Every structure is written in structure tokens, then in C-alpha cells.
Amino acid sequence: MDTLEAWVRGWAVSRAAPAPVAEVDGYRVDVGLPGHRVRYLLRSPSAVSARARTVAAPGTWLKTCGSRSSVLASLTPAWTPGETEYLMAFDGPMPPVSVPEPYSVTVTGEGPVWAVLVSSGAAPAARGQVAVAEGVAVFDKIETEPEHRRRGLGRVVMHRLAVAAGAGPGVLLASAAGRGLYTSLGWRVVSDVVPAHVPEGAG
């Protein structure tokens, strides 16, 4: 199983979405949410032109592995591109980290999805979740509240999630802001991923 397949299968488990369907150019997930009806995960920018012309219904998302310039050149005006993301992989183990004062950590879940919440008193400070699909841990929804950033809480969340998931191989889709944290923890970039969507109400 390659990194893209591992990520999309784990993402579907994490988000309680239908299992991905393999297509000739990647995968389709019938998400079924307002503004996010269906998403296509494409392996190459060479698939974008055909998809951009044939699946441009409102609420459709494309996420394509490859260079931003190649993807944008193949989109039609119906599509709104997003910021470049990064498909990343990790072979472990995650570096251990202590919880700084005055924070506490709560881990919930019994698999295949676990959640970690870092709190300061009653106030949430950082959170994330992980889903295990076919032996690969897919990290998702990693977030630190602005007033609690630069205190190592992202490292705490990642370590506790890895422990909960069994500390096996991992994959995730990172924002530009998150990429630095994951790189510092030993993750590597497998591919740039360029998102685009057709907004609800378009057309």
C-alpha cells in the first residue's frame, strides 16, 4: 500500500466517512457533507484536466499529488485552489516528550480512532486524533490554540497519539505551518498536495 492510499484509507476512518473507492487516477471518497460532497485524491497532475472538466459539481474537492504550477494550469475557472499541503510519512518511533506545566493530557478511544486533548485547567490547549487503517496510523486534526503555541504541545499530542496507535508507521497531510513541526520530529515529505474545490452555490 502506497502513502496516498494509506492516507486516504485512514482519513476516511478518522472522519467516519465511507471507504475510499479506487479509480484509475487515484481514489474517490463520497463524503456527503455540505460543501464537501465528494473528494478525489489524484496521483498526478496529468489527471487534473479531465477531472476538472467532468466532476466540477458544487461541493466537489480535488487533492492532487504534484507541483502546484502543473495543477493550477489544468484547472478550469470553476475551481478555487487552496494552499499547498504536504503528504508526509514516518517510520517511527516518535520521540518521547514530557508534558509542560500546567498542562494535562487526556487520551480517549479504543481504536481504530483515538483522540488526545491537552488542557490548561478547564481550557483546551491542543488536540489531535489518529486512526489506524491496515496497520498504518493516520494523524488528523492536529491543532494548538493560538495562545498556547510555541510551548511544545504539538509534540506532546503527536507522541501520545503515536503511543495510542501502537507506534507503527504513520502518514499525515500537513499544512505549511505544520510541516516544520513534523519535520523536526523525523517525518519526511512524500509529495506536495494541491487542493481545489468547487464552492457550494457555484454554477
PDB file of C-alpha atoms in Angstrom:
ATOM      1  CA  MET A   1       0.000   0.000   0.000  1.00  0.00           C
ATOM      2  CA  ASP A   2       1.497   3.352  -1.022  1.00  0.00           C
ATOM      3  CA  THR A   3       1.447   6.546   1.035  1.00  0.00           C
ATOM      4  CA  LEU A   4      -1.528   8.142  -0.716  1.00  0.00           C
ATOM      5  CA  GLU A   5      -3.658   5.027  -0.320  1.00  0.00           C
ATOM      6  CA  ALA A   6      -2.643   4.697   3.330  1.00  0.00           C
ATOM      7  CA  TRP A   7      -3.574   8.308   3.999  1.00  0.00           C
ATOM      8  CA  VAL A   8      -6.962   8.273   2.267  1.00  0.00           C
ATOM      9  CA  ARG A   9      -7.984   4.995   3.927  1.00  0.00           C
ATOM     10  CA  GLY A  10      -7.036   6.282   7.370  1.00  0.00           C
ATOM     11  CA  TRP A  11      -8.599   9.699   6.739  1.00  0.00           C
ATOM     12  CA  ALA A  12     -11.915   8.028   5.926  1.00  0.00           C
ATOM     13  CA  VAL A  13     -11.760   6.059   9.187  1.00  0.00           C
ATOM     14  CA  SER A  14     -10.811   9.172  11.161  1.00  0.00           C
ATOM     15  CA  ARG A  15     -13.677  11.211   9.711  1.00  0.00           C
ATOM     16  CA  ALA A  16     -16.233   8.366   9.796  1.00  0.00           C
ATOM     17  CA  ALA A  17     -16.591   8.731   6.020  1.00  0.00           C
ATOM     18  CA  PRO A  18     -17.356   5.942   3.537  1.00  0.00           C
ATOM     19  CA  ALA A  19     -14.387   3.808   2.499  1.00  0.00           C
ATOM     20  CA  PRO A  20     -12.469   5.209  -0.474  1.00  0.00           C
ATOM     21  CA  VAL A  21     -13.156   3.798  -3.922  1.00  0.00           C
ATOM     22  CA  ALA A  22     -10.143   3.103  -6.148  1.00  0.00           C
ATOM     23  CA  GLU A  23     -10.283   4.842  -9.528  1.00  0.00           C
ATOM     24  CA  VAL A  24      -7.920   4.769 -12.481  1.00  0.00           C
ATOM     25  CA  ASP A  25      -6.229   8.027 -11.440  1.00  0.00           C
ATOM     26  CA  GLY A  26      -6.470   7.751  -7.641  1.00  0.00           C
ATOM     27  CA  TYR A  27      -9.325   7.473  -5.150  1.00  0.00           C
ATOM     28  CA  ARG A  28     -12.822   8.849  -4.561  1.00  0.00           C
ATOM     29  CA  VAL A  29     -14.486   9.379  -1.182  1.00  0.00           C
ATOM     30  CA  ASP A  30     -18.220  10.086  -1.121  1.00  0.00           C
ATOM     31  CA  VAL A  31     -18.075  12.333   1.937  1.00  0.00           C
ATOM     32  CA  GLY A  32     -21.652  13.586   1.708  1.00  0.00           C
ATOM     33  CA  LEU A  33     -21.287  16.760   3.787  1.00  0.00           C
ATOM     34  CA  PRO A  34     -22.493  20.264   2.906  1.00  0.00           C
ATOM     35  CA  GLY A  35     -19.719  21.942   0.944  1.00  0.00           C
ATOM     36  CA  HIS A  36     -17.815  18.668   0.787  1.00  0.00           C
ATOM     37  CA  ARG A  37     -19.963  16.216  -1.143  1.00  0.00           C
ATOM     38  CA  VAL A  38     -17.189  14.184  -2.747  1.00  0.00           C
ATOM     39  CA  ARG A  39     -13.410  14.329  -2.884  1.00  0.00           C
ATOM     40  CA  TYR A  40     -10.995  12.913  -5.410  1.00  0.00           C
ATOM     41  CA  LEU A  41      -7.395  12.107  -4.466  1.00  0.00           C
ATOM     42  CA  LEU A  42      -5.332  12.187  -7.656  1.00  0.00           C
ATOM     43  CA  ARG A  43      -1.902  10.632  -8.025  1.00  0.00           C
ATOM     44  CA  SER A  44      -0.624  13.029 -10.684  1.00  0.00           C
ATOM     45  CA  PRO A  45      -1.331  16.450 -12.212  1.00  0.00           C
ATOM     46  CA  SER A  46      -1.833  14.648 -15.539  1.00  0.00           C
ATOM     47  CA  ALA A  47      -5.272  13.590 -14.250  1.00  0.00           C
ATOM     48  CA  VAL A  48      -6.418  17.084 -13.291  1.00  0.00           C
ATOM     49  CA  SER A  49      -7.520  18.389 -16.679  1.00  0.00           C
ATOM     50  CA  ALA A  50     -10.032  15.603 -17.301  1.00  0.00           C
ATOM     51  CA  ARG A  51     -11.355  15.643 -13.733  1.00  0.00           C
ATOM     52  CA  ALA A  52     -11.640  19.433 -13.642  1.00  0.00           C
ATOM     53  CA  ARG A  53     -13.894  19.322 -16.693  1.00  0.00           C
ATOM     54  CA  THR A  54     -16.024  16.303 -15.778  1.00  0.00           C
ATOM     55  CA  VAL A  55     -16.614  16.431 -11.988  1.00  0.00           C
ATOM     56  CA  ALA A  56     -16.997  20.174 -11.387  1.00  0.00           C
ATOM     57  CA  ALA A  57     -20.190  19.961  -9.356  1.00  0.00           C
ATOM     58  CA  PRO A  58     -20.579  22.241  -6.333  1.00  0.00           C
ATOM     59  CA  GLY A  59     -19.136  20.650  -3.217  1.00  0.00           C
ATOM     60  CA  THR A  60     -16.527  18.624  -5.111  1.00  0.00           C
ATOM     61  CA  TRP A  61     -12.897  18.605  -3.959  1.00  0.00           C
ATOM     62  CA  LEU A  62      -9.713  17.583  -5.722  1.00  0.00           C
ATOM     63  CA  LYS A  63      -6.455  16.929  -3.891  1.00  0.00           C
ATOM     64  CA  THR A  64      -3.618  16.236  -6.309  1.00  0.00           C
ATOM     65  CA  CYS A  65      -0.090  14.992  -5.684  1.00  0.00           C
ATOM     66  CA  GLY A  66       2.413  17.042  -7.678  1.00  0.00           C
ATOM     67  CA  SER A  67       3.625  20.535  -8.392  1.00  0.00           C
ATOM     68  CA  ARG A  68       1.347  23.485  -7.773  1.00  0.00           C
ATOM     69  CA  SER A  69       2.048  25.082 -11.137  1.00  0.00           C
ATOM     70  CA  SER A  70       1.068  21.909 -13.017  1.00  0.00           C
ATOM     71  CA  VAL A  71      -2.178  21.521 -11.087  1.00  0.00           C
ATOM     72  CA  LEU A  72      -3.235  25.156 -11.405  1.00  0.00           C
ATOM     73  CA  ALA A  73      -2.538  25.131 -15.143  1.00  0.00           C
ATOM     74  CA  SER A  74      -5.067  22.301 -15.574  1.00  0.00           C
ATOM     75  CA  LEU A  75      -7.963  23.688 -13.526  1.00  0.00           C
ATOM     76  CA  THR A  76     -10.973  25.399 -15.098  1.00  0.00           C
ATOM     77  CA  PRO A  77     -12.341  28.706 -13.706  1.00  0.00           C
ATOM     78  CA  ALA A  78     -14.976  26.810 -11.686  1.00  0.00           C
ATOM     79  CA  TRP A  79     -12.333  25.624  -9.245  1.00  0.00           C
ATOM     80  CA  THR A  80     -10.977  27.542  -6.244  1.00  0.00           C
ATOM     81  CA  PRO A  81      -7.444  26.403  -5.326  1.00  0.00           C
ATOM     82  CA  GLY A  82      -6.235  26.213  -1.731  1.00  0.00           C
ATOM     83  CA  GLU A  83      -2.830  26.478  -0.130  1.00  0.00           C
ATOM     84  CA  THR A  84      -0.357  23.700  -0.896  1.00  0.00           C
ATOM     85  CA  GLU A  85      -0.299  20.841   1.607  1.00  0.00           C
ATOM     86  CA  TYR A  86       2.296  18.113   2.181  1.00  0.00           C
ATOM     87  CA  LEU A  87       1.783  14.366   2.252  1.00  0.00           C
ATOM     88  CA  MET A  88       4.234  13.132   4.887  1.00  0.00           C
ATOM     89  CA  ALA A  89       5.330   9.735   6.192  1.00  0.00           C
ATOM     90  CA  PHE A  90       7.044   8.487   9.330  1.00  0.00           C
ATOM     91  CA  ASP A  91       8.620   5.161  10.230  1.00  0.00           C
ATOM     92  CA  GLY A  92       8.965   5.765  13.985  1.00  0.00           C
ATOM     93  CA  PRO A  93       9.459   5.697  16.816  1.00  0.00           C
ATOM     94  CA  MET A  94       8.130   9.104  17.856  1.00  0.00           C
ATOM     95  CA  PRO A  95      10.500  10.926  20.240  1.00  0.00           C
ATOM     96  CA  PRO A  96       9.195  10.903  23.839  1.00  0.00           C
ATOM     97  CA  VAL A  97       8.323  14.258  25.325  1.00  0.00           C
ATOM     98  CA  SER A  98       7.310  15.475  28.772  1.00  0.00           C
ATOM     99  CA  VAL A  99       4.145  17.463  29.420  1.00  0.00           C
ATOM    100  CA  PRO A 100       4.991  21.028  30.485  1.00  0.00           C
ATOM    101  CA  GLU A 101       3.343  22.642  33.483  1.00  0.00           C
ATOM    102  CA  PRO A 102       0.494  23.475  33.967  1.00  0.00           C
ATOM    103  CA  TYR A 103      -0.909  21.227  31.233  1.00  0.00           C
ATOM    104  CA  SER A 104      -2.597  17.835  31.494  1.00  0.00           C
ATOM    105  CA  VAL A 105      -3.298  15.219  28.818  1.00  0.00           C
ATOM    106  CA  THR A 106      -6.384  13.089  28.222  1.00  0.00           C
ATOM    107  CA  VAL A 107      -6.409  10.181  25.770  1.00  0.00           C
ATOM    108  CA  THR A 108      -9.765   8.736  24.674  1.00  0.00           C
ATOM    109  CA  GLY A 109     -10.802   5.965  22.296  1.00  0.00           C
ATOM    110  CA  GLU A 110     -10.374   2.235  21.998  1.00  0.00           C
ATOM    111  CA  GLY A 111      -9.469   2.013  18.309  1.00  0.00           C
ATOM    112  CA  PRO A 112      -9.382   2.295  15.471  1.00  0.00           C
ATOM    113  CA  VAL A 113      -9.602   6.015  16.382  1.00  0.00           C
ATOM    114  CA  TRP A 114      -8.009   7.719  19.386  1.00  0.00           C
ATOM    115  CA  ALA A 115      -8.103  11.379  20.425  1.00  0.00           C
ATOM    116  CA  VAL A 116      -5.680  13.387  22.553  1.00  0.00           C
ATOM    117  CA  LEU A 117      -6.626  16.585  24.352  1.00  0.00           C
ATOM    118  CA  VAL A 118      -4.082  18.800  26.132  1.00  0.00           C
ATOM    119  CA  SER A 119      -5.728  21.146  28.621  1.00  0.00           C
ATOM    120  CA  SER A 120      -4.785  24.028  30.873  1.00  0.00           C
ATOM    121  CA  GLY A 121      -7.276  23.748  33.695  1.00  0.00           C
ATOM    122  CA  ALA A 122     -10.667  23.554  32.004  1.00  0.00           C
ATOM    123  CA  ALA A 123      -9.452  25.258  28.820  1.00  0.00           C
ATOM    124  CA  PRO A 124      -8.452  23.156  25.788  1.00  0.00           C
ATOM    125  CA  ALA A 125      -4.954  24.000  24.565  1.00  0.00           C
ATOM    126  CA  ALA A 126      -4.109  21.419  21.870  1.00  0.00           C
ATOM    127  CA  ARG A 127      -5.738  18.393  20.323  1.00  0.00           C
ATOM    128  CA  GLY A 128      -5.490  15.766  17.630  1.00  0.00           C
ATOM    129  CA  GLN A 129      -6.653  12.334  16.631  1.00  0.00           C
ATOM    130  CA  VAL A 130      -5.252   9.244  14.946  1.00  0.00           C
ATOM    131  CA  ALA A 131      -6.901   6.409  13.038  1.00  0.00           C
ATOM    132  CA  VAL A 132      -5.296   3.064  12.283  1.00  0.00           C
ATOM    133  CA  ALA A 133      -6.209   1.524   8.937  1.00  0.00           C
ATOM    134  CA  GLU A 134      -4.496  -1.640   7.687  1.00  0.00           C
ATOM    135  CA  GLY A 135      -1.631  -1.200  10.147  1.00  0.00           C
ATOM    136  CA  VAL A 136      -0.844   2.439   9.304  1.00  0.00           C
ATOM    137  CA  ALA A 137      -1.524   5.299  11.741  1.00  0.00           C
ATOM    138  CA  VAL A 138      -3.060   8.344  10.055  1.00  0.00           C
ATOM    139  CA  PHE A 139      -2.714  11.505  12.143  1.00  0.00           C
ATOM    140  CA  ASP A 140      -5.518  14.031  11.747  1.00  0.00           C
ATOM    141  CA  LYS A 141      -6.892  17.320  13.084  1.00  0.00           C
ATOM    142  CA  ILE A 142      -3.668  18.288  14.886  1.00  0.00           C
ATOM    143  CA  GLU A 143      -4.238  21.760  16.321  1.00  0.00           C
ATOM    144  CA  THR A 144      -2.876  24.052  19.030  1.00  0.00           C
ATOM    145  CA  GLU A 145      -4.829  27.087  20.202  1.00  0.00           C
ATOM    146  CA  PRO A 146      -3.033  30.341  19.271  1.00  0.00           C
ATOM    147  CA  GLU A 147      -2.411  31.431  22.856  1.00  0.00           C
ATOM    148  CA  HIS A 148      -0.742  28.095  23.679  1.00  0.00           C
ATOM    149  CA  ARG A 149       1.608  27.790  20.709  1.00  0.00           C
ATOM    150  CA  ARG A 150       5.408  27.516  20.918  1.00  0.00           C
ATOM    151  CA  ARG A 151       5.238  25.545  24.151  1.00  0.00           C
ATOM    152  CA  GLY A 152       5.850  22.063  22.732  1.00  0.00           C
ATOM    153  CA  LEU A 153       2.222  20.978  22.926  1.00  0.00           C
ATOM    154  CA  GLY A 154       2.149  19.778  19.322  1.00  0.00           C
ATOM    155  CA  ARG A 155       4.963  17.381  20.167  1.00  0.00           C
ATOM    156  CA  VAL A 156       3.000  16.148  23.177  1.00  0.00           C
ATOM    157  CA  VAL A 157      -0.070  15.483  21.052  1.00  0.00           C
ATOM    158  CA  MET A 158       1.896  13.637  18.370  1.00  0.00           C
ATOM    159  CA  HIS A 159       3.751  11.456  20.878  1.00  0.00           C
ATOM    160  CA  ARG A 160       0.627  10.474  22.805  1.00  0.00           C
ATOM    161  CA  LEU A 161      -1.230   9.709  19.572  1.00  0.00           C
ATOM    162  CA  ALA A 162       1.640   7.529  18.376  1.00  0.00           C
ATOM    163  CA  VAL A 163       1.642   5.598  21.639  1.00  0.00           C
ATOM    164  CA  ALA A 164      -2.133   5.113  21.467  1.00  0.00           C
ATOM    165  CA  ALA A 165      -1.909   3.880  17.875  1.00  0.00           C
ATOM    166  CA  GLY A 166       0.869   1.421  18.654  1.00  0.00           C
ATOM    167  CA  ALA A 167       3.815   3.482  17.367  1.00  0.00           C
ATOM    168  CA  GLY A 168       3.839   1.887  13.896  1.00  0.00           C
ATOM    169  CA  PRO A 169       4.356   3.647  10.555  1.00  0.00           C
ATOM    170  CA  GLY A 170       2.434   6.897  10.153  1.00  0.00           C
ATOM    171  CA  VAL A 171       1.176   9.234   7.461  1.00  0.00           C
ATOM    172  CA  LEU A 172      -0.473  12.653   7.535  1.00  0.00           C
ATOM    173  CA  LEU A 173      -1.364  15.627   5.383  1.00  0.00           C
ATOM    174  CA  ALA A 174       0.336  18.758   6.723  1.00  0.00           C
ATOM    175  CA  SER A 175      -0.246  22.448   6.199  1.00  0.00           C
ATOM    176  CA  ALA A 176       2.727  24.683   5.501  1.00  0.00           C
ATOM    177  CA  ALA A 177       2.636  25.753   9.157  1.00  0.00           C
ATOM    178  CA  GLY A 178       2.574  22.174  10.453  1.00  0.00           C
ATOM    179  CA  ARG A 179       5.281  20.900   8.135  1.00  0.00           C
ATOM    180  CA  GLY A 180       8.067  22.354  10.286  1.00  0.00           C
ATOM    181  CA  LEU A 181       6.849  20.592  13.422  1.00  0.00           C
ATOM    182  CA  TYR A 182       6.565  17.225  11.728  1.00  0.00           C
ATOM    183  CA  THR A 183       9.928  17.552  10.012  1.00  0.00           C
ATOM    184  CA  SER A 184      11.531  18.254  13.396  1.00  0.00           C
ATOM    185  CA  LEU A 185      10.004  15.005  14.670  1.00  0.00           C
ATOM    186  CA  GLY A 186      11.506  12.953  11.853  1.00  0.00           C
ATOM    187  CA  TRP A 187       8.700  12.977   9.308  1.00  0.00           C
ATOM    188  CA  ARG A 188       9.566  13.252   5.608  1.00  0.00           C
ATOM    189  CA  VAL A 189       7.668  14.867   2.727  1.00  0.00           C
ATOM    190  CA  VAL A 190       6.488  12.319   0.162  1.00  0.00           C
ATOM    191  CA  SER A 191       4.704  14.775  -2.142  1.00  0.00           C
ATOM    192  CA  ASP A 192       3.247  18.238  -2.389  1.00  0.00           C
ATOM    193  CA  VAL A 193      -0.554  18.090  -2.485  1.00  0.00           C
ATOM    194  CA  VAL A 194      -2.561  20.853  -4.152  1.00  0.00           C
ATOM    195  CA  PRO A 195      -6.239  21.178  -3.113  1.00  0.00           C
ATOM    196  CA  ALA A 196      -9.032  22.773  -5.104  1.00  0.00           C
ATOM    197  CA  HIS A 197     -12.800  22.775  -4.779  1.00  0.00           C
ATOM    198  CA  VAL A 198     -15.979  23.998  -6.405  1.00  0.00           C
ATOM    199  CA  PRO A 199     -17.880  26.024  -3.796  1.00  0.00           C
ATOM    200  CA  GLU A 200     -21.497  25.186  -2.994  1.00  0.00           C
ATOM    201  CA  GLY A 201     -23.796  27.530  -4.878  1.00  0.00           C
ATOM    202  CA  ALA A 202     -21.401  27.800  -7.833  1.00  0.00           C
ATOM    203  CA  GLY A 203     -22.573  27.256 -11.347  1.00  0.00           C
TER     204      GLY A 203
END
